[in-house]
Short mmCIF file of C-alpha atoms in Angstrom, two decimals:
data_model
loop_
_atom_site.label_atom_id
_atom_site.label_comp_id
_atom_site.label_asym_id
_atom_site.label_seq_id
_atom_site.Cartn_x
_atom_site.Cartn_y
_atom_site.Cartn_z
CA UNK A 12 15.45 -29.87 -4.57
CA UNK A 13 11.92 -29.15 -3.78
CA UNK A 14 12.50 -30.02 -0.20
CA UNK A 15 15.52 -27.43 -0.08
CA UNK A 16 13.26 -24.81 -1.55
CA UNK A 17 10.62 -25.45 1.09
CA UNK A 18 13.07 -25.26 3.84
CA UNK A 19 14.55 -21.92 2.57
CA UNK A 20 11.01 -20.48 2.13
CA UNK A 21 10.00 -21.55 5.64
CA UNK A 22 13.16 -20.31 7.22
CA UNK A 23 12.91 -17.09 5.63
CA UNK A 24 9.41 -16.69 6.60
CA UNK A 25 10.46 -17.30 10.23
CA UNK A 26 13.35 -14.66 9.72
CA UNK A 27 10.54 -12.15 8.93
CA UNK A 28 8.32 -13.20 11.49
CA UNK A 29 11.03 -12.84 14.05
CA UNK A 30 10.70 -8.95 13.79
CA UNK A 31 7.51 -9.18 15.79
CA UNK A 32 9.55 -10.30 18.63
CA UNK A 33 12.14 -7.58 18.08
CA UNK A 34 14.55 -6.27 15.45
CA UNK A 35 17.47 -8.87 14.97
CA UNK A 36 20.30 -9.89 12.38
CA UNK A 37 18.37 -12.80 11.00
CA UNK A 38 15.44 -10.37 10.17
CA UNK A 39 17.86 -8.05 8.58
CA UNK A 40 19.28 -10.73 6.48
CA UNK A 41 15.90 -11.93 5.22
CA UNK A 42 14.87 -8.35 4.60
CA UNK A 43 18.20 -7.24 2.63
CA UNK A 44 17.92 -10.71 0.74
CA UNK A 45 14.37 -9.87 -0.23
CA UNK A 46 15.13 -6.43 -1.47
CA UNK A 47 18.19 -7.70 -3.49
CA UNK A 48 16.34 -10.55 -5.06
CA UNK A 49 13.38 -8.31 -5.88
CA UNK A 50 15.85 -5.81 -7.67
CA UNK A 51 17.38 -8.36 -9.54
CA UNK A 52 14.16 -9.99 -10.48
CA UNK A 53 12.72 -6.97 -11.71
CA UNK A 54 15.66 -6.01 -13.83
CA UNK A 55 15.68 -9.28 -15.57
CA UNK A 56 11.81 -9.23 -16.03
CA UNK A 57 12.08 -5.65 -17.55
CA UNK A 58 14.95 -6.50 -19.72
CA UNK A 59 13.42 -9.78 -21.19
CA UNK A 60 9.69 -8.71 -21.13
CA UNK A 61 9.92 -5.11 -21.93
CA UNK A 62 13.18 -4.08 -23.45
CA UNK A 63 13.68 -7.00 -25.78
CA UNK A 64 10.15 -7.58 -27.05
CA UNK A 65 9.01 -3.94 -27.14
CA UNK A 66 12.30 -2.27 -28.61
CA UNK A 67 15.12 -4.67 -29.74
CA UNK A 68 12.89 -7.06 -31.54
CA UNK A 69 11.00 -4.41 -33.17
CA UNK A 70 14.19 -2.58 -34.18
CA UNK A 71 15.71 -5.78 -35.56
CA UNK A 72 12.65 -6.26 -37.55
CA UNK A 73 13.40 -2.91 -39.18
CA UNK A 74 10.58 -0.87 -37.44
CA UNK A 75 12.90 2.08 -36.72
CA UNK A 76 10.14 4.42 -35.58
CA UNK A 77 10.26 2.52 -32.29
CA UNK A 78 13.75 4.71 -31.88
CA UNK A 79 11.53 7.70 -31.00
CA UNK A 80 10.34 5.80 -27.88
CA UNK A 81 14.07 4.46 -27.30
CA UNK A 82 15.16 8.15 -27.59
CA UNK A 83 12.79 9.47 -24.94
CA UNK A 84 13.90 6.53 -22.71
CA UNK A 85 17.57 7.54 -23.05
CA UNK A 86 16.49 11.14 -22.23
CA UNK A 87 14.96 9.82 -18.96
CA UNK A 88 18.16 8.46 -17.99
CA UNK A 89 20.07 11.82 -18.32
CA UNK A 90 18.79 12.61 -14.97
CA UNK A 91 22.09 10.99 -13.92
CA UNK A 92 23.98 13.98 -15.48
CA UNK A 93 23.02 17.29 -13.52
CA UNK A 94 24.39 19.37 -16.44
CA UNK A 95 21.86 17.74 -19.02
CA UNK A 96 19.60 16.55 -16.68
CA UNK A 97 16.73 18.90 -17.63
CA UNK A 98 16.46 16.88 -20.92
CA UNK A 99 14.61 14.22 -18.94
CA UNK A 100 11.74 16.69 -18.64
CA UNK A 101 10.84 16.10 -22.16
CA UNK A 102 10.22 12.50 -21.48
CA UNK A 103 8.23 13.30 -18.26
CA UNK A 104 6.05 15.71 -20.08
CA UNK A 105 5.20 13.04 -22.62
CA UNK A 106 4.37 10.50 -19.96
CA UNK A 107 2.31 13.10 -17.87
CA UNK A 108 0.45 14.24 -20.83
CA UNK A 109 -0.40 11.16 -22.43
CA UNK A 110 -1.47 9.68 -18.95
CA UNK A 111 -3.53 12.75 -17.99
CA UNK A 112 -5.48 12.85 -21.37
CA UNK A 113 -6.01 9.07 -21.33
CA UNK A 114 -7.33 9.15 -17.80
CA UNK A 115 -9.38 12.39 -17.93
CA UNK A 116 -11.81 10.94 -20.33
CA UNK A 117 -11.97 7.47 -18.62
CA UNK A 118 -12.49 8.89 -15.26
CA UNK A 119 -15.00 11.35 -16.45
CA UNK A 120 -17.14 8.72 -17.81
CA UNK A 121 -16.51 5.70 -15.34
CA UNK A 122 -15.84 7.48 -12.10
CA UNK A 123 -17.93 10.55 -12.96
CA UNK A 124 -20.96 10.13 -15.26
CA UNK A 125 -21.77 6.54 -14.65
CA UNK A 126 -21.47 6.90 -10.84
CA UNK A 127 -23.57 10.10 -10.62
CA UNK A 128 -26.26 8.49 -12.83
CA UNK A 129 -26.36 5.71 -10.58
CA UNK A 130 -26.96 7.68 -7.53
CA UNK A 131 -29.83 9.20 -9.43
CA UNK A 132 -32.23 6.30 -8.35
CA UNK A 133 -35.81 6.02 -6.93
CA UNK A 134 -36.24 6.72 -3.23
CA UNK A 135 -39.01 4.49 -2.96
CA UNK A 136 -39.27 1.12 -4.57
CA UNK A 137 -42.82 -0.40 -4.43
CA UNK A 138 -43.02 -3.86 -2.36
CA UNK A 139 -39.26 -3.80 -1.80
CA UNK A 140 -38.14 -2.45 1.44
CA UNK A 141 -34.72 -3.48 1.56
CA UNK A 142 -34.11 -1.84 -1.91
CA UNK A 143 -35.82 1.32 -0.70
CA UNK A 144 -33.54 1.43 2.30
CA UNK A 145 -30.50 0.74 0.33
CA UNK A 146 -31.35 3.35 -2.25
CA UNK A 147 -32.03 6.04 0.51
CA UNK A 148 -28.62 5.03 2.23
CA UNK A 149 -26.89 5.52 -1.17
CA UNK A 150 -28.63 8.99 -1.87
CA UNK A 151 -28.40 10.42 1.67
CA UNK A 152 -24.94 9.02 2.20
CA UNK A 153 -23.65 10.55 -1.16
CA UNK A 154 -25.32 13.89 -0.64
CA UNK A 155 -24.26 14.51 3.10
CA UNK A 156 -20.70 13.12 2.20
CA UNK A 157 -20.42 15.85 -0.41
CA UNK A 158 -21.94 18.47 1.74
CA UNK A 159 -18.97 17.61 4.33
CA UNK A 160 -16.72 18.64 1.74
CA UNK A 161 -18.04 21.70 0.87
CA UNK A 162 -16.04 24.43 2.79
CA UNK A 163 -17.39 27.68 1.13
CA UNK A 164 -20.14 27.74 3.72
CA UNK A 165 -20.07 27.45 7.55
CA UNK A 166 -20.87 24.25 8.75
CA UNK A 167 -23.78 25.48 11.02
CA UNK A 168 -27.48 24.77 11.53
CA UNK A 169 -29.11 22.38 8.99
CA UNK A 170 -26.13 22.52 6.71
CA UNK A 171 -23.85 21.54 9.54
CA UNK A 172 -26.05 18.75 10.56
CA UNK A 173 -25.98 17.40 7.12
CA UNK A 174 -22.21 17.67 7.05
CA UNK A 175 -22.12 15.88 10.49
CA UNK A 176 -24.21 13.05 8.98
CA UNK A 177 -21.68 13.05 6.02
CA UNK A 178 -18.84 12.51 8.69
CA UNK A 179 -20.84 9.48 10.19
CA UNK A 180 -21.20 7.97 6.63
CA UNK A 181 -17.34 8.47 6.04
CA UNK A 182 -16.49 7.05 9.30
CA UNK A 183 -18.82 4.02 8.38
CA UNK A 184 -16.97 3.49 5.17
CA UNK A 185 -13.51 3.96 7.02
CA UNK A 186 -14.69 1.10 9.52
CA UNK A 187 -15.64 -1.15 6.67
CA UNK A 188 -12.32 -0.48 4.93
CA UNK A 189 -10.51 -1.21 8.13
CA UNK A 190 -12.33 -4.47 8.54
CA UNK A 191 -11.64 -5.59 5.03
CA UNK A 192 -7.88 -4.68 5.81
CA UNK A 193 -7.83 -6.83 8.80
CA UNK A 194 -9.40 -9.84 6.87
CA UNK A 195 -6.91 -9.25 4.24
CA UNK A 196 -3.86 -9.36 6.73
CA UNK A 197 -5.43 -12.22 8.50
CA UNK A 198 -5.61 -14.16 5.25
CA UNK A 199 -1.84 -13.50 4.43
CA UNK A 200 -1.07 -14.99 7.83
CA UNK A 201 -3.17 -17.84 7.33
CA UNK A 202 -1.60 -18.47 4.06
CA UNK A 203 2.04 -18.45 5.80
CA UNK A 204 0.78 -20.49 8.68
CA UNK A 205 -0.68 -23.14 6.25
CA UNK A 206 2.68 -23.27 4.60
CA UNK A 207 4.82 -23.64 7.78
CA UNK A 208 2.33 -26.01 9.46
CA UNK A 209 1.36 -27.94 6.17
CA UNK A 210 3.79 -27.66 3.42
CA UNK A 211 6.80 -27.48 5.56
CA UNK A 212 6.31 -29.62 8.79
CA UNK A 213 3.51 -31.67 7.19
CA UNK A 214 1.25 -31.45 10.37
CA UNK A 215 -1.68 -30.48 8.69
CA UNK A 216 -3.18 -31.87 5.28
CA UNK B 74 -1.43 -0.35 38.59
CA UNK B 75 -4.59 -1.98 38.54
CA UNK B 76 -5.81 -4.96 36.03
CA UNK B 77 -7.25 -2.62 33.48
CA UNK B 78 -4.19 -0.29 33.42
CA UNK B 79 -2.10 -3.39 33.04
CA UNK B 80 -4.29 -4.52 30.25
CA UNK B 81 -3.64 -0.96 28.48
CA UNK B 82 0.00 -1.28 28.81
CA UNK B 83 -0.05 -5.00 27.61
CA UNK B 84 3.05 -6.08 25.39
CA UNK B 85 1.89 -6.11 21.97
CA UNK B 86 4.02 -9.35 21.48
CA UNK B 87 1.43 -11.11 23.68
CA UNK B 88 -1.32 -9.98 21.33
CA UNK B 89 0.92 -11.36 18.39
CA UNK B 90 1.04 -14.60 20.12
CA UNK B 91 -2.75 -14.82 20.66
CA UNK B 92 -3.30 -13.97 17.04
CA UNK B 93 -0.81 -16.63 15.94
CA UNK B 94 -2.50 -19.38 18.04
CA UNK B 95 -5.93 -18.18 16.68
CA UNK B 96 -4.90 -18.66 13.28
CA UNK B 97 -2.78 -21.78 13.44
CA UNK B 98 -4.94 -23.85 15.98
CA UNK B 99 -8.15 -24.15 13.73
CA UNK B 100 -6.02 -25.06 10.76
CA UNK B 101 -5.77 -28.45 12.67
CA UNK B 102 -9.62 -28.78 12.66
CA UNK B 103 -12.07 -29.50 10.10
CA UNK B 104 -15.16 -27.24 11.01
CA UNK B 105 -18.06 -27.16 8.59
CA UNK B 106 -19.04 -23.34 8.68
CA UNK B 107 -22.22 -22.22 6.95
CA UNK B 108 -21.06 -19.84 4.47
CA UNK B 109 -23.70 -17.72 2.80
CA UNK B 110 -23.35 -16.92 -0.69
CA UNK B 111 -23.77 -13.04 -1.00
CA UNK B 112 -25.62 -11.59 -4.07
CA UNK B 113 -22.30 -10.02 -5.28
CA UNK B 114 -20.87 -13.59 -5.49
CA UNK B 115 -24.11 -15.20 -6.52
CA UNK B 116 -24.26 -12.55 -9.58
CA UNK B 117 -20.90 -13.47 -10.88
CA UNK B 118 -21.76 -17.21 -10.74
CA UNK B 119 -24.91 -16.63 -12.39
CA UNK B 120 -23.28 -14.67 -15.07
CA UNK B 121 -20.82 -17.64 -15.70
CA UNK B 122 -23.57 -20.05 -15.58
CA UNK B 123 -25.30 -18.16 -18.44
CA UNK B 124 -22.34 -18.72 -20.85
CA UNK B 125 -22.70 -21.54 -23.06
CA UNK B 126 -19.99 -24.35 -23.29
CA UNK B 127 -17.22 -23.29 -25.58
CA UNK B 128 -17.46 -19.59 -24.66
CA UNK B 129 -14.13 -17.76 -24.43
CA UNK B 130 -13.26 -16.30 -21.01
CA UNK B 131 -10.47 -13.97 -20.72
CA UNK B 132 -8.74 -14.17 -17.22
CA UNK B 133 -6.20 -11.44 -16.27
CA UNK B 134 -4.16 -12.41 -13.24
CA UNK B 135 -2.98 -9.14 -11.92
CA UNK B 136 -1.13 -9.92 -8.70
CA UNK B 137 2.14 -11.56 -7.26
CA UNK B 138 2.87 -14.13 -4.60
CA UNK B 139 2.39 -11.44 -1.69
CA UNK B 140 -1.41 -11.92 -2.33
CA UNK B 141 -1.39 -15.60 -2.93
CA UNK B 142 -3.23 -16.71 0.10
CA UNK B 143 -6.30 -14.66 -0.94
CA UNK B 144 -6.29 -14.75 -4.75
CA UNK B 145 -4.69 -18.06 -5.52
CA UNK B 146 -7.76 -20.19 -4.22
CA UNK B 147 -9.88 -17.85 -6.48
CA UNK B 148 -7.78 -18.61 -9.49
CA UNK B 149 -7.85 -22.32 -8.89
CA UNK B 150 -11.59 -22.52 -8.16
CA UNK B 151 -12.18 -20.36 -11.18
CA UNK B 152 -10.03 -22.64 -13.54
CA UNK B 153 -11.80 -25.76 -12.17
CA UNK B 154 -15.38 -24.27 -12.91
CA UNK B 155 -14.11 -23.28 -16.54
CA UNK B 156 -12.89 -26.75 -17.21
CA UNK B 157 -15.90 -28.44 -15.66
CA UNK B 158 -18.06 -26.20 -17.85
CA UNK B 159 -15.88 -26.57 -20.99
CA UNK B 160 -15.41 -22.73 -21.13
CA UNK B 161 -12.28 -21.81 -22.96
CA UNK B 162 -9.50 -20.05 -20.88
CA UNK B 163 -7.40 -17.21 -22.25
CA UNK B 164 -4.94 -16.09 -19.70
CA UNK B 165 -3.07 -12.74 -19.60
CA UNK B 166 -1.15 -10.98 -16.85
CA UNK B 167 -0.88 -7.14 -16.52
CA UNK B 168 1.48 -7.95 -13.66
CA UNK B 169 4.80 -9.79 -14.60
CA UNK B 170 3.97 -12.54 -12.07
CA UNK B 171 0.41 -13.06 -13.02
CA UNK B 172 0.96 -15.60 -15.73
CA UNK B 173 3.35 -17.45 -13.37
CA UNK B 174 0.64 -17.55 -10.86
CA UNK B 175 -1.83 -18.92 -13.56
CA UNK B 176 0.60 -21.79 -14.35
CA UNK B 177 0.94 -22.78 -10.56
CA UNK B 178 -2.81 -22.63 -10.34
CA UNK B 179 -3.14 -24.72 -13.37
CA UNK B 180 -0.75 -27.50 -12.10
CA UNK B 181 -2.79 -27.93 -9.07
CA UNK B 182 -6.09 -28.10 -10.98
CA UNK B 183 -5.05 -30.17 -14.04
CA UNK B 184 -4.09 -32.86 -11.51
CA UNK B 185 -7.43 -33.05 -9.89
CA UNK B 186 -9.23 -36.49 -10.87
CA UNK B 187 -12.33 -34.76 -12.30
CA UNK B 188 -10.43 -32.44 -14.51
CA UNK B 189 -7.91 -35.13 -15.53
CA UNK B 190 -10.99 -37.08 -16.91
CA UNK B 191 -11.87 -34.05 -18.98
CA UNK B 192 -8.28 -33.96 -20.17
CA UNK B 193 -8.02 -30.22 -21.19
CA UNK B 194 -5.42 -29.44 -23.92
CA UNK B 195 -3.15 -26.63 -24.09
CA UNK B 196 -3.84 -24.25 -26.92
CA UNK B 197 -7.26 -26.01 -27.58
CA UNK B 198 -8.81 -25.47 -24.34
CA UNK B 199 -6.88 -23.07 -22.37
CA UNK B 200 -3.73 -20.88 -23.27
CA UNK B 201 -1.44 -18.48 -21.36
CA UNK B 202 -0.42 -15.55 -23.26
CA UNK B 203 1.86 -14.38 -20.54
CA UNK B 204 2.56 -10.66 -19.51
CA UNK B 205 3.00 -7.66 -21.60
CA UNK B 206 4.35 -4.30 -20.34
CA UNK B 207 2.01 -1.21 -20.59
CA UNK B 208 -0.50 -1.39 -17.83
CA UNK B 209 -3.98 0.12 -18.69
CA UNK B 210 -2.60 0.84 -22.21
CA UNK B 211 -2.53 -2.92 -22.72
CA UNK B 212 -6.37 -3.00 -22.01
CA UNK B 213 -6.74 -0.32 -24.42
CA UNK B 214 -4.87 -2.01 -27.19
CA UNK B 215 -6.47 -5.36 -26.48
CA UNK B 216 -9.71 -3.51 -27.54
CA UNK B 217 -8.50 -3.19 -30.95
CA UNK B 218 -6.10 -6.00 -31.46
CA UNK B 219 -5.39 -8.95 -28.93
CA UNK B 220 -2.99 -10.90 -31.27
CA UNK B 221 -0.99 -7.70 -31.74
CA UNK B 222 -0.84 -7.03 -28.25
CA UNK B 223 0.06 -10.52 -27.36
CA UNK B 224 1.92 -11.79 -30.36
CA UNK B 225 3.43 -14.83 -28.53
CA UNK B 226 2.12 -16.93 -25.70
CA UNK B 227 4.08 -17.59 -22.48
CA UNK B 228 5.98 -20.54 -24.16
CA UNK B 229 6.94 -18.39 -27.08
CA UNK B 230 4.44 -19.79 -29.72
CA UNK B 231 2.84 -17.42 -32.12
CA UNK B 232 -0.52 -16.44 -30.92
CA UNK B 233 -2.01 -16.64 -34.55
CA UNK B 234 -1.03 -20.27 -34.64
CA UNK B 235 -2.85 -21.31 -31.57
CA UNK B 236 -6.03 -23.08 -32.31
CA UNK B 237 -8.04 -21.34 -29.47
CA UNK B 238 -6.84 -17.99 -30.60
CA UNK B 239 -8.26 -18.37 -34.11
CA UNK B 240 -11.03 -15.86 -34.60
CA UNK B 241 -10.14 -13.85 -31.57
CA UNK B 242 -9.30 -10.35 -32.89
CA UNK B 243 -10.60 -8.26 -29.77
CA UNK B 244 -13.12 -7.95 -26.99
CA UNK B 245 -15.90 -8.54 -29.51
CA UNK B 246 -14.70 -12.23 -29.49
CA UNK B 247 -14.40 -12.74 -25.68
CA UNK B 248 -17.47 -13.72 -23.82
CA UNK B 249 -16.46 -12.91 -20.42
CA UNK B 250 -13.34 -11.08 -18.54
CA UNK B 251 -12.43 -12.34 -15.10
CA UNK B 252 -9.91 -10.27 -13.40
CA UNK B 253 -8.02 -11.18 -10.26
CA UNK B 254 -6.38 -8.01 -8.79
CA UNK B 255 -4.22 -6.91 -5.94
CA UNK B 256 -3.69 -3.32 -6.93
CA UNK B 257 -2.58 -1.24 -9.88
CA UNK B 258 -3.18 -2.15 -12.79
CA UNK B 259 -6.14 -4.20 -11.83
CA UNK B 260 -9.99 -4.13 -11.64
CA UNK B 261 -10.15 -0.23 -11.61
CA UNK B 262 -8.28 -0.16 -14.84
CA UNK B 263 -10.36 -2.97 -16.43
CA UNK B 264 -13.62 -0.97 -15.62
CA UNK B 265 -12.16 2.31 -16.88
CA UNK B 266 -10.47 1.05 -20.12
CA UNK B 267 -12.44 -2.21 -20.86
CA UNK B 268 -15.93 -2.33 -19.49
CA UNK B 269 -16.94 1.47 -20.28
CA UNK B 270 -15.27 1.83 -23.64
CA UNK B 271 -15.59 -1.66 -25.07
CA UNK B 272 -18.75 -3.00 -22.89
CA UNK B 273 -17.12 -6.16 -21.73
CA UNK B 274 -18.69 -8.19 -19.14
CA UNK B 275 -16.29 -8.07 -16.11
CA UNK B 276 -16.27 -10.18 -13.02
CA UNK B 277 -13.60 -9.67 -10.47
CA UNK B 278 -11.84 -11.35 -7.47
CA UNK B 279 -10.08 -8.74 -5.31
CA UNK B 280 -7.87 -8.79 -2.05
CA UNK B 281 -9.92 -7.64 0.72
CA UNK B 282 -7.95 -4.43 1.13
CA UNK B 283 -9.14 -3.35 -2.49
CA UNK B 284 -12.52 -4.63 -2.34
CA UNK B 285 -14.14 -1.43 -0.56
CA UNK B 286 -12.69 0.64 -3.57
CA UNK B 287 -14.37 -1.60 -6.02
CA UNK B 288 -17.81 -1.79 -4.60
CA UNK B 289 -19.18 1.44 -6.27
CA UNK B 290 -18.71 -0.41 -9.67
CA UNK B 291 -21.08 -3.16 -8.54
CA UNK B 292 -23.99 -0.84 -7.69
CA UNK B 293 -23.43 0.94 -10.89
CA UNK B 294 -23.41 -2.40 -12.88
CA UNK B 295 -20.03 -1.75 -14.21
CA UNK B 296 -18.94 -5.09 -12.58
CA UNK B 297 -21.09 -8.15 -12.86
CA UNK B 298 -19.84 -9.66 -9.57
CA UNK B 299 -17.04 -9.51 -7.01
CA UNK B 300 -15.24 -11.80 -4.87
CA UNK B 301 -13.92 -9.72 -1.81
CA UNK B 302 -10.83 -11.42 -0.08
CA UNK B 303 -10.71 -15.02 0.92
CA UNK B 304 -14.31 -14.85 2.25
CA UNK B 305 -15.36 -14.14 -1.40
CA UNK B 306 -13.25 -16.96 -2.47
CA UNK B 307 -14.79 -19.29 -0.20
CA UNK B 308 -18.41 -18.09 -1.03
CA UNK B 309 -17.47 -18.74 -4.96
CA UNK B 310 -16.40 -22.29 -4.02
CA UNK B 311 -19.59 -23.01 -2.14
CA UNK B 312 -21.50 -21.67 -5.17
CA UNK B 313 -19.59 -23.67 -7.66
CA UNK B 314 -20.19 -26.86 -5.55
CA UNK B 315 -16.73 -27.49 -4.84
CA UNK B 316 -15.40 -26.40 -1.44
CA UNK B 317 -11.64 -26.15 -1.46
CA UNK B 318 -8.86 -24.05 0.20
CA UNK B 319 -10.79 -20.79 0.73
CA UNK B 320 -13.47 -22.50 2.61
CA UNK B 321 -11.00 -24.62 4.75
CA UNK B 322 -9.30 -21.40 5.78
CA UNK B 323 -12.60 -19.80 6.90
CA UNK B 324 -12.63 -21.29 10.33
CA UNK B 325 -9.11 -19.96 10.97
CA UNK B 326 -10.24 -16.59 9.67
CA UNK B 327 -13.54 -16.51 11.86
CA UNK B 328 -11.54 -17.36 14.99
CA UNK B 329 -8.98 -14.63 14.41
CA UNK B 330 -11.64 -12.17 13.77
CA UNK B 331 -13.34 -13.10 16.79
CA UNK B 332 -10.32 -12.74 18.78
CA UNK B 333 -9.51 -9.28 17.30
CA UNK B 334 -13.19 -8.01 17.99
CA UNK B 335 -12.54 -9.38 21.64
CA UNK B 336 -9.41 -7.28 21.89
CA UNK B 337 -10.86 -4.19 20.47
CA UNK B 338 -13.96 -4.36 22.89
CA UNK B 339 -11.50 -5.05 26.00
CA UNK B 340 -9.14 -2.46 24.91
CA UNK B 341 -11.99 0.15 24.58
CA UNK B 342 -13.44 -0.86 27.89
CA UNK B 343 -10.25 -0.43 29.70
CA UNK B 344 -9.50 2.74 28.01
CA UNK B 345 -12.87 4.19 28.89
CA UNK B 346 -12.94 2.85 32.37
CA UNK B 347 -9.37 4.02 33.36
CA UNK B 348 -10.12 7.42 31.86
CA UNK B 349 -13.27 7.80 33.88
CA UNK B 350 -11.22 6.89 36.94
CA UNK B 351 -8.50 9.50 36.01
CA UNK B 352 -11.21 12.17 35.47
CA UNK B 353 -12.82 11.55 38.77
#
């Protein structure tokens, strides 16, 4: 049974890879199969891991206040009926309001306050050149990056120079992100190659 | 059309073929590369080394099979390390597939001779509490009550009956949190909803795509250490003294990167050389 599974996985991988040559029916089949199985898998997962334990089990246990959530859930589904679809906005309003409230404070602290606090660092660290350079890069990079996004003043003269420096810092960060993305994609390819050549064909140990 | 112009018009499938060869061929060879353990990985390892045996480590696996090549070696090496150090593992998942990935990693690790000797027991040394819906709200809720957030484990046993979970009420009873993340919800949410409000000690392993987004949390000390992509996984394996899958794949990764750099250089050279010619 495991062998059949390995063969199916390997052939489906090859099917998806075949798109690199050109679009073909084998690829279309693999793609459709993936979409269909994913949808089915998510439906089953949602039913057994969300609907049953979070709602049904609680209602069975007599915790009827869970009906409030259930009603809002049903309202969301009313989008399917144009005449009363506006009722779904109540559920959406609840979700948007709660999420905004929850994230406002968290982002303000973790991504705002703490990050700002960690940009206020000494520009010179005695006896530690690399730390000094690192701190300078952080402070100058943050400052010039912020200047670049300040559009209320024309980017000219010293201000323009700082904005240009900000672009350089941004470009460097985009380059680093691109490098990491390449690394990530290569890792995925390595994983599949290892599966095909090792697990499937047994050519590598 | 001269050679450089032909190069610029090269069929992309030829590049795909070269990349495939660059990735596949090195897999057949065992080459010992020098892998330097960077400070971000060293910091994570040091933080773990500081934990006394018996410490409770919460592992949140927030990824699915799509990110397995990068994150599964990290999960395996982390579990191996915990078992060897007698750290108690509490597994959860904010992604439905996370606990399944954990089981698959455990299956590999529990069959290794060194770990077999240790004979870790489910419920005593490790436990898989499974997945629960709610994304970041799950973290928020765990801060006040873990058994209420995860009333049953992956197999349906009551959490309060599991010996390892005795005395585990909230994050105050967890010594370290390790998060393997491939997106949302993941490390960012653990920092926002776990580190800052509950002061948990957090280490993370991320896909390389996500790693640059996480680095600011390292500089600010919100994150103890980070394994970025397969390279980070390889560094952790080296740091723990047990080179495994990620280290094995590094040769392939290096060759493919070298080839991509070569293509970028040659492509740029051809572009600028032909542009100059056209301009003249």
